[in-house]
Amino acid sequence: MAQATHHFPKSFLWGTATAGYQVEGNSTDADFWDWEQQPGAVLNGDRSGLACDWWGGRWSEDFDRAAADGHTALRLSVEWSRIEPTPGLWDEDALDHYRQMVAGLRQRGLTPMVTLHHFASPRWLVERKCWETGEVVSLFERYARKVSAALGQHVDLWCTINEPNVFMYRGWAEGVFPPRKKDFGLALRVAANVLRAHAAAYHALHAVQPQAQVGLPIHLRPTLPAHPGFGPDEWAAQAQFNLFSALFTDAIATGKMRRIAAPALAVPAAKGTQDFIALQYYTTDVVRFDLTNPGELFGRRTFPPGAEVDSSGFYASYPAGFFQALKWAHHYRLPIYVTENGIGGEADDLRQRFLLTHVRQLWRAVNFNWDVRGYFHWSLVDNFEWERGWSHRFGLYALDTATQVRTPRPSALLYSQIAKTSTLSSALVAQYAPSLSAAMFPG
Ligand code: BGC
């Protein structure tokens, strides 16, 4: 077997990503708080509760963990519902709490990346249907100004709205997230407002902080036609990709947003409003044309044959898809940050294989001189996984929600070795996943 070490650039950022609602606990002014109380909303009736108790201060010990493990960055989100619990009234204590957190990252040598909106919205914003009416655009702009003025001293890397494609699809088309609507036309109208809100925030962030670097994190799911060359499968795979994965990034590149059975919608204000591609990759879909599934653009999705599926059945590990996703990101000719990538499950061996095989694909991209600047693993500690509650766990560290005790999974040590050396080596593969050695490092 060959022995080799893959090197990443010295400045490459190694971090983890998370979201306010999922780790802070007791986000009682957010729409998701009400949603959690609805019967059937969350698997097993789980509740976020204290979550990882970051609002109670445990962010500090978790940042210590990240620093001790050699991480050099951390992505978190601030909660709009804490900062502006009532329209126009700012909670300065909440802003101060976040200021301490991002300063705490800097003190530990970690570069902060801050997301302004990660799925959860203030209750009042949703009660007023602001995403649907478009009122959100000016409100989000005002909020972005406020947050960047408060945190900009410590933060240069910003994400506006996390996974706008997931946000609009799950909330307004699939009806899983609040406000639980199932109306595809409305979902696409919301998408246009999300894009406008992003664009307004982009300009606001740059106005307050000219050196800001701003991205719009996209949940990218490559689609493979079930039967390559078979027209209907090819069509359905492409339609799903265009209207889900590529929708927002293409709109930013062209100033026009695709619609269904209608000419593209001109949103000129959005053109050019990102400084980097924020890529979030979990899994890949194989798509077969199916007339009975109009809700998913006549495509029926399965996972690639042979791909290992995680314990929840939600994601399958398919490293080749990660490379495809990176290639897609590269064609926009902007710097790239992988702002999320991970796999769920209590059993850690799949996570170890996932990490090794995905970091390998990342290195391939870096080795082609594509401008990939950092990687944020999802996530540092198990956190509240939306409608899958506590049943689907993504942490490098396991969390006991009853005691708040964190226990490192072997992946924490593996990732730490990658981050500390900024390399991926055959020795690491032999140590953590010997079954992969022959395929990854053939003689
Ligand atoms: C979201 C996270 C979520 C993760 C794992 C991403 O789509 O941004 O909030 O926890 O997937 O499912």
Short mmCIF file of C-alpha atoms and ligand atoms in Angstrom, two decimals:
data_model
loop_
_atom_site.label_atom_id
_atom_site.label_comp_id
_atom_site.label_asym_id
_atom_site.label_seq_id
_atom_site.Cartn_x
_atom_site.Cartn_y
_atom_site.Cartn_z
CA MET A 1 0.00 0.00 0.00
CA ALA A 2 1.22 3.50 -0.79
CA GLN A 3 2.00 5.97 1.97
CA ALA A 4 1.17 9.57 1.38
CA THR A 5 0.29 12.81 3.08
CA HIS A 6 -2.09 15.31 1.51
CA HIS A 7 -1.34 18.90 2.47
CA PHE A 8 -3.70 21.85 2.70
CA PRO A 9 -2.57 25.48 2.52
CA LYS A 10 -1.30 27.02 5.76
CA SER A 11 -4.12 29.55 5.82
CA PHE A 12 -6.85 26.92 5.34
CA LEU A 13 -9.54 27.23 8.03
CA TRP A 14 -10.66 24.12 9.90
CA GLY A 15 -13.78 24.56 11.94
CA THR A 16 -17.22 23.40 12.89
CA ALA A 17 -20.60 24.94 12.21
CA THR A 18 -23.75 25.34 14.24
CA ALA A 19 -26.91 27.43 14.54
CA GLY A 20 -28.25 29.50 17.43
CA TYR A 21 -31.60 27.80 17.80
CA GLN A 22 -30.00 24.36 17.80
CA VAL A 23 -27.50 25.03 20.60
CA GLU A 24 -28.60 28.00 22.71
CA GLY A 25 -31.66 26.60 24.48
CA ASN A 26 -34.92 28.29 25.44
CA SER A 27 -35.32 30.44 22.33
CA THR A 28 -38.81 31.29 23.44
CA ASP A 29 -39.40 34.24 21.07
CA ALA A 30 -38.74 32.23 17.92
CA ASP A 31 -41.33 30.69 15.60
CA PHE A 32 -39.71 27.28 16.03
CA TRP A 33 -40.47 27.42 19.75
CA ASP A 34 -44.21 27.43 19.02
CA TRP A 35 -43.74 24.85 16.29
CA GLU A 36 -42.00 22.48 18.72
CA GLN A 37 -45.12 22.47 20.89
CA GLN A 38 -47.35 21.33 17.98
CA PRO A 39 -48.22 17.63 18.18
CA GLY A 40 -46.29 15.62 15.60
CA ALA A 41 -43.92 18.45 14.69
CA VAL A 42 -40.84 16.83 16.25
CA LEU A 43 -40.03 13.13 16.30
CA ASN A 44 -40.78 11.45 19.65
CA GLY A 45 -42.15 14.76 20.93
CA ASP A 46 -38.57 15.92 21.64
CA ARG A 47 -38.01 19.52 22.72
CA SER A 48 -34.98 21.76 22.30
CA GLY A 49 -35.11 22.68 26.02
CA LEU A 50 -31.68 23.81 27.18
CA ALA A 51 -30.15 22.41 23.97
CA CYS A 52 -26.36 22.77 24.50
CA ASP A 53 -26.98 25.59 26.95
CA TRP A 54 -24.94 28.14 25.01
CA TRP A 55 -27.27 30.88 26.22
CA GLY A 56 -26.48 29.77 29.75
CA GLY A 57 -22.76 30.18 29.02
CA ARG A 58 -21.59 26.73 27.95
CA TRP A 59 -20.38 28.20 24.65
CA SER A 60 -17.23 29.01 26.56
CA GLU A 61 -16.33 25.41 27.38
CA ASP A 62 -17.23 24.33 23.83
CA PHE A 63 -14.99 27.02 22.34
CA ASP A 64 -12.23 25.74 24.66
CA ARG A 65 -12.77 22.27 23.20
CA ALA A 66 -12.57 23.56 19.63
CA ALA A 67 -9.37 25.48 20.41
CA ALA A 68 -7.76 22.54 22.23
CA ASP A 69 -8.59 20.35 19.23
CA GLY A 70 -6.65 22.67 16.96
CA HIS A 71 -9.64 24.16 15.13
CA THR A 72 -8.99 27.55 13.62
CA ALA A 73 -12.55 28.74 12.92
CA LEU A 74 -16.13 28.34 14.08
CA ARG A 75 -19.40 29.22 12.37
CA LEU A 76 -22.35 30.15 14.55
CA SER A 77 -25.60 32.02 14.03
CA VAL A 78 -27.19 34.84 15.94
CA GLU A 79 -30.89 34.63 16.72
CA TRP A 80 -32.95 37.45 15.30
CA SER A 81 -35.71 36.72 17.87
CA ARG A 82 -33.31 37.44 20.74
CA ILE A 83 -31.84 40.58 19.20
CA GLU A 84 -35.19 42.07 18.11
CA PRO A 85 -37.83 40.29 20.22
CA THR A 86 -40.31 43.10 19.44
CA PRO A 87 -40.28 44.96 16.11
CA GLY A 88 -37.85 47.88 16.29
CA LEU A 89 -36.83 47.23 19.91
CA TRP A 90 -33.29 45.94 20.21
CA ASP A 91 -32.13 43.82 23.10
CA GLU A 92 -28.68 45.24 23.80
CA ASP A 93 -27.94 42.50 26.36
CA ALA A 94 -28.46 39.87 23.68
CA LEU A 95 -26.13 41.72 21.33
CA ASP A 96 -23.61 41.96 24.13
CA HIS A 97 -23.88 38.22 24.74
CA TYR A 98 -23.06 37.57 21.07
CA ARG A 99 -20.25 40.14 21.20
CA GLN A 100 -18.68 38.21 24.06
CA MET A 101 -19.01 35.00 22.09
CA VAL A 102 -17.29 36.25 18.94
CA ALA A 103 -14.64 38.00 21.04
CA GLY A 104 -14.24 34.68 22.88
CA LEU A 105 -13.53 32.98 19.57
CA ARG A 106 -10.89 35.56 18.66
CA GLN A 107 -9.28 35.23 22.09
CA ARG A 108 -8.89 31.51 21.44
CA GLY A 109 -7.42 32.06 17.99
CA LEU A 110 -10.57 30.94 16.15
CA THR A 111 -11.89 32.92 13.18
CA PRO A 112 -15.62 33.55 13.61
CA MET A 113 -18.09 33.18 10.77
CA VAL A 114 -21.52 34.53 11.67
CA THR A 115 -24.87 33.68 10.09
CA LEU A 116 -27.64 36.24 10.50
CA HIS A 117 -30.57 33.88 9.98
CA HIS A 118 -30.53 30.11 10.36
CA PHE A 119 -34.09 28.82 9.85
CA ALA A 120 -35.64 30.39 12.98
CA SER A 121 -37.41 33.77 12.75
CA PRO A 122 -38.89 36.06 15.41
CA ARG A 123 -42.47 35.07 16.21
CA TRP A 124 -43.77 38.54 15.27
CA LEU A 125 -42.15 38.38 11.84
CA VAL A 126 -43.94 35.15 11.00
CA GLU A 127 -47.24 36.26 12.50
CA ARG A 128 -47.07 39.25 10.14
CA LYS A 129 -46.25 36.89 7.22
CA CYS A 130 -43.27 39.08 6.35
CA TRP A 131 -41.49 36.38 4.29
CA GLU A 132 -44.61 36.08 2.15
CA THR A 133 -45.42 39.77 1.73
CA GLY A 134 -41.84 40.91 1.19
CA GLU A 135 -41.89 43.16 4.25
CA VAL A 136 -38.94 41.11 5.45
CA VAL A 137 -36.59 42.85 3.00
CA SER A 138 -36.32 46.18 4.81
CA LEU A 139 -36.61 44.53 8.23
CA PHE A 140 -33.75 42.14 7.51
CA GLU A 141 -31.64 44.97 6.15
CA ARG A 142 -32.15 46.98 9.35
CA TYR A 143 -31.31 43.91 11.44
CA ALA A 144 -28.15 43.21 9.40
CA ARG A 145 -26.97 46.78 10.00
CA LYS A 146 -27.57 46.47 13.71
CA VAL A 147 -25.73 43.17 14.03
CA SER A 148 -22.75 44.20 11.93
CA ALA A 149 -22.39 47.43 13.89
CA ALA A 150 -22.40 45.40 17.11
CA LEU A 151 -20.13 42.51 16.07
CA GLY A 152 -18.15 43.83 13.12
CA GLN A 153 -15.14 44.63 15.27
CA HIS A 154 -14.58 40.88 15.61
CA VAL A 155 -16.24 39.43 12.50
CA ASP A 156 -15.35 39.71 8.82
CA LEU A 157 -16.95 36.51 7.50
CA TRP A 158 -20.74 36.63 7.25
CA CYS A 159 -23.53 34.42 5.97
CA THR A 160 -26.89 36.08 5.46
CA ILE A 161 -29.63 33.42 5.31
CA ASN A 162 -28.77 29.77 5.89
CA GLU A 163 -29.87 27.41 3.14
CA PRO A 164 -32.56 29.60 1.59
CA ASN A 165 -33.46 26.62 -0.61
CA VAL A 166 -34.16 24.38 2.39
CA PHE A 167 -35.82 27.22 4.28
CA MET A 168 -38.35 27.98 1.55
CA TYR A 169 -38.90 24.36 0.54
CA ARG A 170 -39.42 22.92 4.01
CA GLY A 171 -41.53 25.83 5.26
CA TRP A 172 -43.77 26.55 2.29
CA ALA A 173 -43.68 23.54 -0.09
CA GLU A 174 -43.12 20.45 2.05
CA GLY A 175 -44.77 21.96 5.12
CA VAL A 176 -42.40 20.45 7.70
CA PHE A 177 -40.91 23.67 9.11
CA PRO A 178 -42.98 26.64 10.25
CA PRO A 179 -45.24 28.04 8.90
CA ARG A 180 -45.99 24.51 7.60
CA LYS A 181 -47.56 25.48 4.29
CA LYS A 182 -47.76 23.27 1.23
CA ASP A 183 -48.01 25.63 -1.71
CA PHE A 184 -45.28 25.44 -4.33
CA GLY A 185 -46.25 28.74 -5.96
CA LEU A 186 -46.10 30.52 -2.63
CA ALA A 187 -42.76 28.85 -1.86
CA LEU A 188 -41.28 30.36 -5.01
CA ARG A 189 -42.67 33.79 -4.13
CA VAL A 190 -41.08 33.45 -0.68
CA ALA A 191 -37.84 32.43 -2.42
CA ALA A 192 -37.80 35.73 -4.33
CA ASN A 193 -38.32 37.66 -1.08
CA VAL A 194 -35.56 35.67 0.59
CA LEU A 195 -33.26 36.58 -2.28
CA ARG A 196 -34.18 40.27 -2.00
CA ALA A 197 -33.63 40.17 1.77
CA HIS A 198 -30.24 38.57 1.25
CA ALA A 199 -29.28 41.25 -1.29
CA ALA A 200 -30.37 44.06 1.02
CA ALA A 201 -28.35 42.54 3.88
CA TYR A 202 -25.33 42.11 1.62
CA HIS A 203 -25.30 45.83 0.85
CA ALA A 204 -25.97 46.74 4.48
CA LEU A 205 -23.06 44.61 5.71
CA HIS A 206 -20.74 46.21 3.18
CA ALA A 207 -21.96 49.71 4.03
CA VAL A 208 -21.17 49.21 7.71
CA GLN A 209 -18.03 47.19 7.14
CA PRO A 210 -16.36 47.60 3.73
CA GLN A 211 -14.04 44.63 4.30
CA ALA A 212 -16.91 42.23 5.07
CA GLN A 213 -16.96 38.96 3.14
CA VAL A 214 -20.52 37.78 2.65
CA GLY A 215 -21.99 34.49 1.41
CA LEU A 216 -25.35 32.74 1.06
CA PRO A 217 -25.01 29.12 2.25
CA ILE A 218 -26.63 26.68 -0.14
CA HIS A 219 -27.67 23.11 0.62
CA LEU A 220 -26.28 21.50 -2.50
CA ARG A 221 -27.61 18.09 -3.51
CA PRO A 222 -26.13 16.82 -6.74
CA THR A 223 -28.69 14.80 -8.70
CA LEU A 224 -27.86 11.75 -10.81
CA PRO A 225 -30.42 10.47 -13.33
CA ALA A 226 -31.44 6.91 -12.41
CA HIS A 227 -30.91 5.88 -16.03
CA PRO A 228 -28.27 8.10 -17.65
CA GLY A 229 -29.32 8.95 -21.19
CA PHE A 230 -33.02 8.30 -20.50
CA GLY A 231 -34.68 11.66 -21.25
CA PRO A 232 -37.38 11.78 -18.56
CA ASP A 233 -34.92 10.84 -15.77
CA GLU A 234 -32.39 13.36 -17.06
CA TRP A 235 -35.11 16.02 -17.18
CA ALA A 236 -36.38 15.34 -13.64
CA ALA A 237 -32.84 15.26 -12.20
CA GLN A 238 -31.99 18.57 -13.88
CA ALA A 239 -35.29 20.20 -12.88
CA GLN A 240 -34.76 19.28 -9.22
CA PHE A 241 -31.21 20.57 -9.34
CA ASN A 242 -32.15 23.85 -11.01
CA LEU A 243 -35.09 24.65 -8.76
CA PHE A 244 -33.51 23.54 -5.51
CA SER A 245 -29.72 23.46 -5.45
CA ALA A 246 -28.83 26.05 -8.09
CA LEU A 247 -31.79 28.42 -7.69
CA PHE A 248 -30.24 31.10 -5.49
CA THR A 249 -26.63 30.99 -6.62
CA ASP A 250 -27.66 31.24 -10.27
CA ALA A 251 -29.98 34.12 -9.44
CA ILE A 252 -27.10 35.98 -7.81
CA ALA A 253 -24.89 35.32 -10.81
CA THR A 254 -27.48 36.45 -13.38
CA GLY A 255 -29.90 38.76 -11.52
CA LYS A 256 -32.75 36.49 -12.63
CA MET A 257 -34.55 33.82 -10.64
CA ARG A 258 -35.92 30.72 -12.34
CA ARG A 259 -39.64 29.96 -11.99
CA ILE A 260 -41.88 27.09 -13.02
CA ALA A 261 -43.71 27.52 -16.32
CA ALA A 262 -43.02 31.26 -16.32
CA PRO A 263 -40.18 33.45 -17.55
CA ALA A 264 -37.39 34.03 -15.04
CA LEU A 265 -38.09 36.78 -12.53
CA ALA A 266 -35.75 39.75 -12.76
CA VAL A 267 -34.18 40.60 -9.37
CA PRO A 268 -31.43 42.97 -10.51
CA ALA A 269 -30.60 44.08 -6.96
CA ALA A 270 -29.36 40.55 -6.24
CA LYS A 271 -26.79 40.42 -9.01
CA GLY A 272 -23.26 39.94 -7.72
CA THR A 273 -24.27 39.95 -4.06
CA GLN A 274 -21.86 37.39 -2.74
CA ASP A 275 -18.16 37.41 -2.06
CA PHE A 276 -17.76 33.67 -1.65
CA ILE A 277 -19.69 30.50 -2.31
CA ALA A 278 -20.85 28.97 0.97
CA LEU A 279 -21.28 25.31 0.13
CA GLN A 280 -23.17 22.87 2.35
CA TYR A 281 -22.99 19.28 1.22
CA TYR A 282 -24.48 16.24 2.92
CA THR A 283 -25.69 13.80 0.30
CA THR A 284 -26.54 13.06 -3.33
CA ASP A 285 -29.83 12.02 -4.95
CA VAL A 286 -30.51 9.54 -7.71
CA VAL A 287 -33.63 10.76 -9.52
CA ARG A 288 -36.15 8.74 -11.52
CA PHE A 289 -39.01 10.35 -13.47
CA ASP A 290 -42.32 9.67 -11.73
CA LEU A 291 -45.57 11.19 -12.96
CA THR A 292 -47.20 10.55 -9.60
CA ASN A 293 -44.83 12.91 -7.79
CA PRO A 294 -45.62 16.43 -9.06
CA GLY A 295 -44.68 17.90 -5.64
CA GLU A 296 -41.03 17.07 -6.35
CA LEU A 297 -41.10 18.11 -10.01
CA PHE A 298 -41.94 14.59 -11.16
CA GLY A 299 -38.76 13.15 -9.72
CA ARG A 300 -38.57 10.26 -7.24
CA ARG A 301 -35.39 10.35 -5.15
CA THR A 302 -33.28 7.51 -3.78
CA PHE A 303 -29.68 7.34 -2.60
CA PRO A 304 -26.85 6.18 -4.85
CA PRO A 305 -26.57 2.38 -4.84
CA GLY A 306 -24.09 1.14 -2.28
CA ALA A 307 -23.86 4.47 -0.43
CA GLU A 308 -23.89 3.97 3.34
CA VAL A 309 -27.04 5.50 4.85
CA ASP A 310 -26.93 7.01 8.34
CA SER A 311 -29.02 5.67 11.21
CA SER A 312 -31.88 8.11 10.62
CA GLY A 313 -32.13 7.25 6.93
CA PHE A 314 -31.87 10.96 6.19
CA TYR A 315 -28.46 11.15 4.54
CA ALA A 316 -26.17 8.73 2.70
CA SER A 317 -22.40 9.06 2.54
CA TYR A 318 -21.40 9.69 -1.09
CA PRO A 319 -18.00 11.39 -1.28
CA ALA A 320 -17.99 11.59 -5.10
CA GLY A 321 -20.99 13.91 -4.79
CA PHE A 322 -18.94 16.23 -2.59
CA PHE A 323 -16.38 16.60 -5.35
CA GLN A 324 -19.19 17.29 -7.82
CA ALA A 325 -20.55 19.92 -5.45
CA LEU A 326 -17.11 21.55 -5.16
CA LYS A 327 -16.80 21.54 -8.93
CA TRP A 328 -20.18 23.23 -9.23
CA ALA A 329 -19.09 25.86 -6.69
CA HIS A 330 -15.79 26.40 -8.53
CA HIS A 331 -17.49 27.35 -11.78
CA TYR A 332 -18.71 30.62 -10.22
CA ARG A 333 -15.06 31.71 -9.90
CA LEU A 334 -15.41 32.97 -6.34
CA PRO A 335 -13.62 31.81 -3.19
CA ILE A 336 -15.32 28.78 -1.63
CA TYR A 337 -15.95 27.92 2.00
CA VAL A 338 -17.52 24.58 2.85
CA THR A 339 -19.81 25.95 5.53
CA GLU A 340 -21.41 22.58 6.45
CA ASN A 341 -20.64 18.93 5.85
CA GLY A 342 -21.36 16.00 8.15
CA ILE A 343 -23.31 12.84 8.83
CA GLY A 344 -25.57 11.76 11.68
CA GLY A 345 -25.61 8.76 13.97
CA GLU A 346 -24.68 7.69 17.47
CA ALA A 347 -22.33 5.05 16.10
CA ASP A 348 -19.21 6.93 15.13
CA ASP A 349 -17.52 4.59 12.66
CA LEU A 350 -19.55 5.89 9.71
CA ARG A 351 -18.65 9.46 10.75
CA GLN A 352 -14.95 8.54 10.75
CA ARG A 353 -15.20 7.05 7.26
CA PHE A 354 -17.27 10.03 6.14
CA LEU A 355 -14.69 12.49 7.42
CA LEU A 356 -11.75 10.73 5.82
CA THR A 357 -13.40 10.23 2.44
CA HIS A 358 -14.88 13.73 2.28
CA VAL A 359 -11.71 15.50 3.36
CA ARG A 360 -10.01 13.49 0.61
CA GLN A 361 -12.38 15.04 -1.96
CA LEU A 362 -11.77 18.45 -0.43
CA TRP A 363 -8.04 17.98 -0.89
CA ARG A 364 -8.58 17.00 -4.53
CA ALA A 365 -10.30 20.34 -5.09
CA VAL A 366 -7.55 22.23 -3.25
CA ASN A 367 -4.96 20.31 -5.24
CA PHE A 368 -6.53 21.59 -8.47
CA ASN A 369 -5.89 25.08 -7.08
CA TRP A 370 -9.59 25.76 -6.73
CA ASP A 371 -9.94 28.59 -4.26
CA VAL A 372 -11.30 26.59 -1.31
CA ARG A 373 -10.48 28.49 1.87
CA GLY A 374 -12.00 26.52 4.71
CA TYR A 375 -14.07 23.60 5.91
CA PHE A 376 -16.67 23.67 8.70
CA HIS A 377 -17.79 20.26 9.93
CA TRP A 378 -21.37 19.94 11.11
CA SER A 379 -21.12 19.87 14.12
CA LEU A 380 -18.97 20.26 17.24
CA VAL A 381 -21.52 18.96 19.76
CA ASP A 382 -24.80 17.08 19.22
CA ASN A 383 -27.52 19.67 18.85
CA PHE A 384 -31.27 19.93 18.43
CA GLU A 385 -31.89 18.56 14.95
CA TRP A 386 -35.18 20.30 14.03
CA GLU A 387 -37.99 17.82 13.23
CA ARG A 388 -35.66 14.91 14.08
CA GLY A 389 -35.17 16.32 17.58
CA TRP A 390 -32.47 14.52 19.55
CA SER A 391 -32.75 11.32 17.54
CA HIS A 392 -30.34 12.46 14.84
CA ARG A 393 -26.94 13.41 16.24
CA PHE A 394 -24.13 15.09 14.36
CA GLY A 395 -21.59 15.96 17.05
CA LEU A 396 -17.90 15.26 17.14
CA TYR A 397 -18.82 15.34 20.83
CA ALA A 398 -21.81 13.42 22.17
CA LEU A 399 -24.14 15.40 24.42
CA ASP A 400 -26.03 13.99 27.39
CA THR A 401 -28.99 16.37 27.45
CA ALA A 402 -29.88 15.47 31.05
CA THR A 403 -26.47 16.37 32.49
CA GLN A 404 -24.98 18.60 29.76
CA VAL A 405 -21.90 16.37 29.82
CA ARG A 406 -20.00 16.18 26.53
CA THR A 407 -18.02 13.10 25.57
CA PRO A 408 -15.66 13.08 22.61
CA ARG A 409 -16.41 10.56 19.90
CA PRO A 410 -13.33 9.11 18.15
CA SER A 411 -14.13 11.50 15.27
CA ALA A 412 -13.30 14.44 17.53
CA LEU A 413 -9.74 13.15 17.81
CA LEU A 414 -9.58 12.30 14.13
CA TYR A 415 -10.73 15.78 13.12
CA SER A 416 -8.37 17.30 15.62
CA GLN A 417 -5.44 15.49 13.99
CA ILE A 418 -6.52 16.77 10.57
CA ALA A 419 -6.92 20.34 11.84
CA LYS A 420 -3.69 20.43 13.86
CA THR A 421 -1.55 19.22 10.96
CA SER A 422 -3.68 20.60 8.10
CA THR A 423 -3.08 17.27 6.38
CA LEU A 424 -4.80 14.01 5.58
CA SER A 425 -2.46 11.03 5.64
CA SER A 426 -2.54 7.35 4.81
CA ALA A 427 -1.46 6.76 8.43
CA LEU A 428 -4.64 8.42 9.66
CA VAL A 429 -6.75 6.29 7.35
CA ALA A 430 -4.95 3.15 8.53
CA GLN A 431 -5.58 4.17 12.14
CA TYR A 432 -9.27 5.11 11.88
CA ALA A 433 -10.67 3.20 8.93
CA PRO A 434 -8.23 0.51 7.79
CA SER A 435 -10.89 -0.96 5.51
CA LEU A 436 -10.55 2.17 3.33
CA SER A 437 -6.76 2.10 3.04
CA ALA A 438 -6.48 -0.07 -0.07
CA ALA A 439 -9.02 1.97 -2.03
CA MET A 440 -7.75 5.38 -0.89
CA PHE A 441 -4.03 4.64 -1.11
CA PRO A 442 -3.54 1.82 -3.63
CA GLY A 443 0.01 0.66 -4.18
C1 BGC B 1 -28.88 22.63 8.31
C2 BGC B 1 -28.61 22.34 9.77
C3 BGC B 1 -28.94 20.89 10.09
C4 BGC B 1 -28.05 20.02 9.21
C5 BGC B 1 -28.13 18.54 9.47
C6 BGC B 1 -28.44 21.52 7.37
O1 BGC B 1 -29.36 21.44 6.33
O2 BGC B 1 -28.30 23.85 7.96
O3 BGC B 1 -29.34 23.23 10.57
O4 BGC B 1 -28.82 20.59 11.43
O5 BGC B 1 -28.42 20.25 7.87
O6 BGC B 1 -29.33 17.96 9.01
#
